[in-house]
mmCIF file of N, CA and C and ligand atoms in Angstrom:
data_model
loop_
_atom_site.group_PDB
_atom_site.id
_atom_site.type_symbol
_atom_site.label_atom_id
_atom_site.label_comp_id
_atom_site.label_asym_id
_atom_site.label_seq_id
_atom_site.Cartn_x
_atom_site.Cartn_y
_atom_site.Cartn_z
ATOM 1 N N UNK A 177 18.514 34.487 -1.642
ATOM 2 C CA UNK A 177 18.249 33.162 -2.206
ATOM 3 C C UNK A 177 19.520 32.630 -2.872
ATOM 4 N N UNK A 178 19.749 31.337 -2.763
ATOM 5 C CA UNK A 178 20.862 30.692 -3.464
ATOM 6 C C UNK A 178 20.294 29.574 -4.339
ATOM 7 N N UNK A 179 21.010 29.180 -5.412
ATOM 8 C CA UNK A 179 20.467 28.167 -6.321
ATOM 9 C C UNK A 179 20.184 26.827 -5.648
ATOM 10 N N UNK A 180 21.023 26.451 -4.663
ATOM 11 C CA UNK A 180 20.854 25.135 -4.033
ATOM 12 C C UNK A 180 20.085 25.200 -2.710
ATOM 13 N N UNK A 181 19.659 26.395 -2.318
ATOM 14 C CA UNK A 181 18.844 26.527 -1.114
ATOM 15 C C UNK A 181 19.623 26.553 0.183
ATOM 16 N N UNK A 182 20.951 26.411 0.113
ATOM 17 C CA UNK A 182 21.778 26.486 1.323
ATOM 18 C C UNK A 182 22.355 27.889 1.458
ATOM 19 N N UNK A 183 22.560 28.353 2.680
ATOM 20 C CA UNK A 183 23.148 29.683 2.841
ATOM 21 C C UNK A 183 24.624 29.721 2.447
ATOM 22 N N UNK A 184 25.160 30.906 2.420
ATOM 23 C CA UNK A 184 26.597 31.114 2.198
ATOM 24 C C UNK A 184 27.166 31.635 3.509
ATOM 25 N N UNK A 185 28.000 30.824 4.127
ATOM 26 C CA UNK A 185 28.544 31.182 5.446
ATOM 27 C C UNK A 185 30.031 30.866 5.472
ATOM 28 N N UNK A 186 30.816 31.798 5.971
ATOM 29 C CA UNK A 186 32.232 31.541 6.158
ATOM 30 C C UNK A 186 33.115 32.619 5.558
ATOM 31 N N UNK A 187 34.406 32.351 5.650
ATOM 32 C CA UNK A 187 35.389 33.335 5.228
ATOM 33 C C UNK A 187 35.512 33.379 3.715
ATOM 34 N N UNK A 188 36.056 34.478 3.204
ATOM 35 C CA UNK A 188 36.268 34.649 1.771
ATOM 36 C C UNK A 188 37.766 34.619 1.470
ATOM 37 N N UNK A 189 38.105 34.049 0.302
ATOM 38 C CA UNK A 189 39.524 33.989 -0.083
ATOM 39 C C UNK A 189 40.051 35.377 -0.411
ATOM 40 N N UNK A 190 39.190 36.169 -1.078
ATOM 41 C CA UNK A 190 39.641 37.447 -1.634
ATOM 42 C C UNK A 190 39.851 38.519 -0.573
ATOM 43 N N UNK A 191 39.076 38.433 0.529
ATOM 44 C CA UNK A 191 39.126 39.481 1.549
ATOM 45 C C UNK A 191 39.320 38.850 2.930
ATOM 46 N N UNK A 192 40.540 38.784 3.413
ATOM 47 C CA UNK A 192 40.796 38.160 4.716
ATOM 48 C C UNK A 192 39.959 38.811 5.826
ATOM 49 N N UNK A 193 39.408 37.984 6.679
ATOM 50 C CA UNK A 193 38.600 38.405 7.829
ATOM 51 C C UNK A 193 37.210 38.925 7.463
ATOM 52 N N UNK A 194 36.851 38.876 6.176
ATOM 53 C CA UNK A 194 35.477 39.194 5.768
ATOM 54 C C UNK A 194 34.683 37.890 5.790
ATOM 55 N N UNK A 195 33.637 37.853 6.604
ATOM 56 C CA UNK A 195 32.873 36.614 6.794
ATOM 57 C C UNK A 195 31.442 36.811 6.300
ATOM 58 N N UNK A 196 31.023 35.926 5.388
ATOM 59 C CA UNK A 196 29.653 35.958 4.890
ATOM 60 C C UNK A 196 28.717 35.207 5.832
ATOM 61 N N UNK A 197 27.515 35.733 5.986
ATOM 62 C CA UNK A 197 26.435 35.001 6.679
ATOM 63 C C UNK A 197 25.151 35.428 5.975
ATOM 64 N N UNK A 198 24.966 34.917 4.776
ATOM 65 C CA UNK A 198 23.915 35.399 3.878
ATOM 66 C C UNK A 198 23.230 34.229 3.164
ATOM 67 N N UNK A 199 22.186 34.570 2.407
ATOM 68 C CA UNK A 199 21.542 33.561 1.570
ATOM 69 C C UNK A 199 20.807 32.498 2.366
ATOM 70 N N UNK A 200 20.182 32.912 3.467
ATOM 71 C CA UNK A 200 19.478 31.921 4.295
ATOM 72 C C UNK A 200 18.107 31.557 3.715
ATOM 73 N N UNK A 201 17.811 32.120 2.536
ATOM 74 C CA UNK A 201 16.588 31.766 1.794
ATOM 75 C C UNK A 201 15.360 31.873 2.698
ATOM 76 N N UNK A 202 14.484 30.896 2.647
ATOM 77 C CA UNK A 202 13.249 30.961 3.430
ATOM 78 C C UNK A 202 13.363 30.392 4.826
ATOM 79 N N UNK A 203 14.603 30.194 5.299
ATOM 80 C CA UNK A 203 14.782 29.576 6.619
ATOM 81 C C UNK A 203 15.622 30.420 7.563
ATOM 82 N N UNK A 204 15.722 31.731 7.258
ATOM 83 C CA UNK A 204 16.636 32.576 8.013
ATOM 84 C C UNK A 204 16.310 32.734 9.481
ATOM 85 N N UNK A 205 15.020 32.777 9.834
ATOM 86 C CA UNK A 205 14.676 32.879 11.256
ATOM 87 C C UNK A 205 14.986 31.563 11.962
ATOM 88 N N UNK A 206 14.676 30.468 11.294
ATOM 89 C CA UNK A 206 14.903 29.147 11.889
ATOM 90 C C UNK A 206 16.400 28.896 12.084
ATOM 91 N N UNK A 207 17.202 29.288 11.082
ATOM 92 C CA UNK A 207 18.641 29.036 11.147
ATOM 93 C C UNK A 207 19.367 30.041 12.030
ATOM 94 N N UNK A 208 18.743 31.197 12.281
ATOM 95 C CA UNK A 208 19.428 32.306 12.934
ATOM 96 C C UNK A 208 20.167 31.977 14.222
ATOM 97 N N UNK A 209 19.510 31.355 15.204
ATOM 98 C CA UNK A 209 20.207 31.101 16.477
ATOM 99 C C UNK A 209 21.444 30.218 16.316
ATOM 100 N N UNK A 210 21.305 29.131 15.576
ATOM 101 C CA UNK A 210 22.448 28.240 15.374
ATOM 102 C C UNK A 210 23.527 28.905 14.543
ATOM 103 N N UNK A 211 23.095 29.696 13.562
ATOM 104 C CA UNK A 211 24.052 30.401 12.719
ATOM 105 C C UNK A 211 24.844 31.416 13.546
ATOM 106 N N UNK A 212 24.168 32.075 14.473
ATOM 107 C CA UNK A 212 24.848 33.027 15.347
ATOM 108 C C UNK A 212 25.929 32.349 16.186
ATOM 109 N N UNK A 213 25.603 31.176 16.715
ATOM 110 C CA UNK A 213 26.597 30.432 17.505
ATOM 111 C C UNK A 213 27.769 30.005 16.634
ATOM 112 N N UNK A 214 27.455 29.556 15.400
ATOM 113 C CA UNK A 214 28.517 29.139 14.473
ATOM 114 C C UNK A 214 29.427 30.323 14.134
ATOM 115 N N UNK A 215 28.816 31.482 13.873
ATOM 116 C CA UNK A 215 29.618 32.678 13.558
ATOM 117 C C UNK A 215 30.521 33.057 14.722
ATOM 118 N N UNK A 216 29.999 32.924 15.947
ATOM 119 C CA UNK A 216 30.823 33.238 17.127
ATOM 120 C C UNK A 216 32.036 32.322 17.187
ATOM 121 N N UNK A 217 31.829 31.030 16.834
ATOM 122 C CA UNK A 217 32.967 30.100 16.860
ATOM 123 C C UNK A 217 33.935 30.391 15.710
ATOM 124 N N UNK A 218 33.415 30.877 14.556
ATOM 125 C CA UNK A 218 34.309 31.239 13.442
ATOM 126 C C UNK A 218 35.227 32.386 13.879
ATOM 127 N N UNK A 219 34.640 33.460 14.421
ATOM 128 C CA UNK A 219 35.457 34.642 14.728
ATOM 129 C C UNK A 219 36.384 34.404 15.916
ATOM 130 N N UNK A 220 36.029 33.459 16.789
ATOM 131 C CA UNK A 220 36.894 33.176 17.937
ATOM 132 C C UNK A 220 37.804 31.972 17.678
ATOM 133 N N UNK A 221 37.814 31.497 16.403
ATOM 134 C CA UNK A 221 38.674 30.372 15.997
ATOM 135 C C UNK A 221 38.458 29.156 16.902
ATOM 136 N N UNK A 222 37.197 28.831 17.186
ATOM 137 C CA UNK A 222 36.872 27.681 18.040
ATOM 138 C C UNK A 222 35.968 26.692 17.297
ATOM 139 N N UNK A 223 36.207 26.535 15.988
ATOM 140 C CA UNK A 223 35.374 25.623 15.201
ATOM 141 C C UNK A 223 35.586 24.174 15.631
ATOM 142 N N UNK A 224 34.491 23.430 15.692
ATOM 143 C CA UNK A 224 34.560 21.998 15.986
ATOM 144 C C UNK A 224 34.680 21.243 14.666
ATOM 145 N N UNK A 225 34.932 19.934 14.760
ATOM 146 C CA UNK A 225 34.988 19.112 13.543
ATOM 147 C C UNK A 225 33.645 19.132 12.824
ATOM 148 N N UNK A 226 32.550 19.115 13.598
ATOM 149 C CA UNK A 226 31.211 19.184 12.993
ATOM 150 C C UNK A 226 31.013 20.508 12.258
ATOM 151 N N UNK A 227 31.477 21.613 12.860
ATOM 152 C CA UNK A 227 31.363 22.931 12.217
ATOM 153 C C UNK A 227 32.061 22.933 10.861
ATOM 154 N N UNK A 228 33.268 22.387 10.836
ATOM 155 C CA UNK A 228 34.062 22.377 9.598
ATOM 156 C C UNK A 228 33.333 21.583 8.527
ATOM 157 N N UNK A 229 32.701 20.482 8.933
ATOM 158 C CA UNK A 229 31.937 19.666 7.984
ATOM 159 C C UNK A 229 30.727 20.445 7.459
ATOM 160 N N UNK A 230 29.998 21.091 8.358
ATOM 161 C CA UNK A 230 28.814 21.867 7.964
ATOM 162 C C UNK A 230 29.207 23.011 7.031
ATOM 163 N N UNK A 231 30.308 23.679 7.338
ATOM 164 C CA UNK A 231 30.725 24.840 6.552
ATOM 165 C C UNK A 231 31.095 24.476 5.108
ATOM 166 N N UNK A 232 31.469 23.204 4.878
ATOM 167 C CA UNK A 232 31.747 22.785 3.492
ATOM 168 C C UNK A 232 30.495 22.944 2.631
ATOM 169 N N UNK A 233 29.327 22.680 3.228
ATOM 170 C CA UNK A 233 28.069 22.785 2.480
ATOM 171 C C UNK A 233 27.641 24.241 2.287
ATOM 172 N N UNK A 234 28.170 25.140 3.110
ATOM 173 C CA UNK A 234 27.793 26.554 3.062
ATOM 174 C C UNK A 234 28.869 27.406 2.383
ATOM 175 N N UNK A 235 29.878 26.738 1.826
ATOM 176 C CA UNK A 235 31.038 27.431 1.288
ATOM 177 C C UNK A 235 30.673 28.268 0.053
ATOM 178 N N UNK A 236 31.188 29.494 0.000
ATOM 179 C CA UNK A 236 30.938 30.388 -1.139
ATOM 180 C C UNK A 236 31.419 29.796 -2.456
ATOM 181 N N UNK A 237 32.430 28.957 -2.396
ATOM 182 C CA UNK A 237 33.081 28.452 -3.604
ATOM 183 C C UNK A 237 32.604 27.039 -3.984
ATOM 184 N N UNK A 238 31.478 26.633 -3.395
ATOM 185 C CA UNK A 238 30.968 25.292 -3.699
ATOM 186 C C UNK A 238 30.349 25.246 -5.108
ATOM 187 N N UNK A 239 30.012 24.038 -5.530
ATOM 188 C CA UNK A 239 29.345 23.840 -6.813
ATOM 189 C C UNK A 239 27.864 24.198 -6.652
ATOM 190 N N UNK A 240 27.437 25.287 -7.285
ATOM 191 C CA UNK A 240 26.049 25.753 -7.152
ATOM 192 C C UNK A 240 25.126 25.148 -8.213
ATOM 193 N N UNK A 241 25.625 24.171 -8.976
ATOM 194 C CA UNK A 241 24.800 23.637 -10.062
ATOM 195 C C UNK A 241 23.686 22.725 -9.559
ATOM 196 N N UNK A 242 23.802 22.268 -8.269
ATOM 197 C CA UNK A 242 22.729 21.423 -7.722
ATOM 198 C C UNK A 242 21.508 22.291 -7.403
ATOM 199 N N UNK A 243 20.345 21.811 -7.738
ATOM 200 C CA UNK A 243 19.108 22.560 -7.523
ATOM 201 C C UNK A 243 18.464 22.122 -6.206
ATOM 202 N N UNK A 244 17.860 23.082 -5.498
ATOM 203 C CA UNK A 244 17.183 22.799 -4.237
ATOM 204 C C UNK A 244 16.112 21.720 -4.452
ATOM 205 N N UNK A 245 16.058 20.758 -3.551
ATOM 206 C CA UNK A 245 15.153 19.611 -3.682
ATOM 207 C C UNK A 245 13.685 20.030 -3.731
ATOM 208 N N UNK A 246 13.321 21.106 -3.005
ATOM 209 C CA UNK A 246 11.919 21.513 -2.906
ATOM 210 C C UNK A 246 11.424 22.217 -4.167
ATOM 211 N N UNK A 247 12.352 22.633 -5.057
ATOM 212 C CA UNK A 247 11.929 23.389 -6.242
ATOM 213 C C UNK A 247 11.310 22.478 -7.282
HETATM 214 C C1 LIG B 105 7.812 36.209 2.778
HETATM 215 C C2 LIG B 105 8.905 35.569 3.609
HETATM 216 C C3 LIG B 105 8.583 34.608 4.544
HETATM 217 C C4 LIG B 105 9.579 34.012 5.328
HETATM 218 N N1 LIG B 105 9.237 33.076 6.260
HETATM 219 C C5 LIG B 105 10.184 32.490 7.012
HETATM 220 C C6 LIG B 105 9.827 31.504 7.992
HETATM 221 O O1 LIG B 105 8.657 31.161 8.190
HETATM 222 N N2 LIG B 105 10.824 30.954 8.713
HETATM 223 C C7 LIG B 105 12.127 31.274 8.518
HETATM 224 O O2 LIG B 105 12.985 30.720 9.201
HETATM 225 N N3 LIG B 105 12.505 32.214 7.614
HETATM 226 C C8 LIG B 105 11.553 32.826 6.849
HETATM 227 N N4 LIG B 105 11.907 33.767 5.907
HETATM 228 C C9 LIG B 105 13.306 34.052 5.696
HETATM 229 C C10 LIG B 105 13.875 35.075 6.676
HETATM 230 O O3 LIG B 105 13.007 36.184 6.753
HETATM 231 C C11 LIG B 105 15.246 35.496 6.147
HETATM 232 O O4 LIG B 105 16.024 34.370 5.812
HETATM 233 C C12 LIG B 105 15.978 36.349 7.191
HETATM 234 O O5 LIG B 105 15.226 37.487 7.511
HETATM 235 C C13 LIG B 105 17.341 36.739 6.651
HETATM 236 O O6 LIG B 105 17.975 37.502 7.654
HETATM 237 P P1 LIG B 105 19.302 38.276 7.359
HETATM 238 O O7 LIG B 105 19.624 39.048 8.593
HETATM 239 O O8 LIG B 105 20.339 37.317 6.829
HETATM 240 O O9 LIG B 105 18.957 39.249 6.127
HETATM 241 P P2 LIG B 105 17.891 40.434 6.051
HETATM 242 O O10 LIG B 105 16.774 40.232 7.037
HETATM 243 O O11 LIG B 105 17.586 40.570 4.594
HETATM 244 O O12 LIG B 105 18.744 41.682 6.572
HETATM 245 C C14 LIG B 105 19.722 42.297 5.751
HETATM 246 C C15 LIG B 105 19.790 43.735 6.162
HETATM 247 O O13 LIG B 105 20.914 44.344 5.496
HETATM 248 C C16 LIG B 105 20.468 45.584 4.987
HETATM 249 N N5 LIG B 105 21.368 45.901 3.867
HETATM 250 C C17 LIG B 105 21.401 45.343 2.624
HETATM 251 N N6 LIG B 105 22.374 45.878 1.889
HETATM 252 C C18 LIG B 105 22.975 46.799 2.660
HETATM 253 C C19 LIG B 105 24.059 47.704 2.455
HETATM 254 N N7 LIG B 105 24.740 47.751 1.304
HETATM 255 N N8 LIG B 105 24.423 48.491 3.482
HETATM 256 C C20 LIG B 105 23.756 48.436 4.669
HETATM 257 N N9 LIG B 105 22.719 47.613 4.932
HETATM 258 C C21 LIG B 105 22.341 46.810 3.933
HETATM 259 C C22 LIG B 105 19.031 45.399 4.590
HETATM 260 O O14 LIG B 105 18.341 46.631 4.539
HETATM 261 C C23 LIG B 105 18.534 44.526 5.756
HETATM 262 O O15 LIG B 105 18.100 45.280 6.873
HETATM 263 C C24 LIG B 105 10.920 34.389 5.146
HETATM 264 C C25 LIG B 105 11.243 35.375 4.198
HETATM 265 C C26 LIG B 105 10.255 35.952 3.438
HETATM 266 C C27 LIG B 105 10.615 37.026 2.433
#
């Protein structure tokens, strides 16, 4: 679970090549297939502009002070 309800996906500053794909909260099965494709593009360095935009919302270093809308 994450405070804002979004997962944590992407690379870490502290550990090069360590990629998070966690915190999918209550939507992990639903997100799984698309997340798998996104992870494949991360590791193969084939991110699209849309991927880069999406990953900003899933960034480990984002502002977690926003609360999930459904709470
Ligand atoms: C009650 C409930 C209902 C849900 N309903 C839905 C739903 O209807 N639709 C939906 O899309 N999602 C639903 N989810 C969410 C979904 O189940 C999760 O988001 C998804 O299973 C997360 O998958 P994951 O592979 O990221 O993590 P997990 O399934 O948690 O897998 C992580 C694995 O890592 C292992 N592990 C942990 N630490 C270590 C370690 N140090 N070393 C080695 N292994 C370790 C764990 O044992 C586990 O096997 C529900 C969740 C719950 C609890």
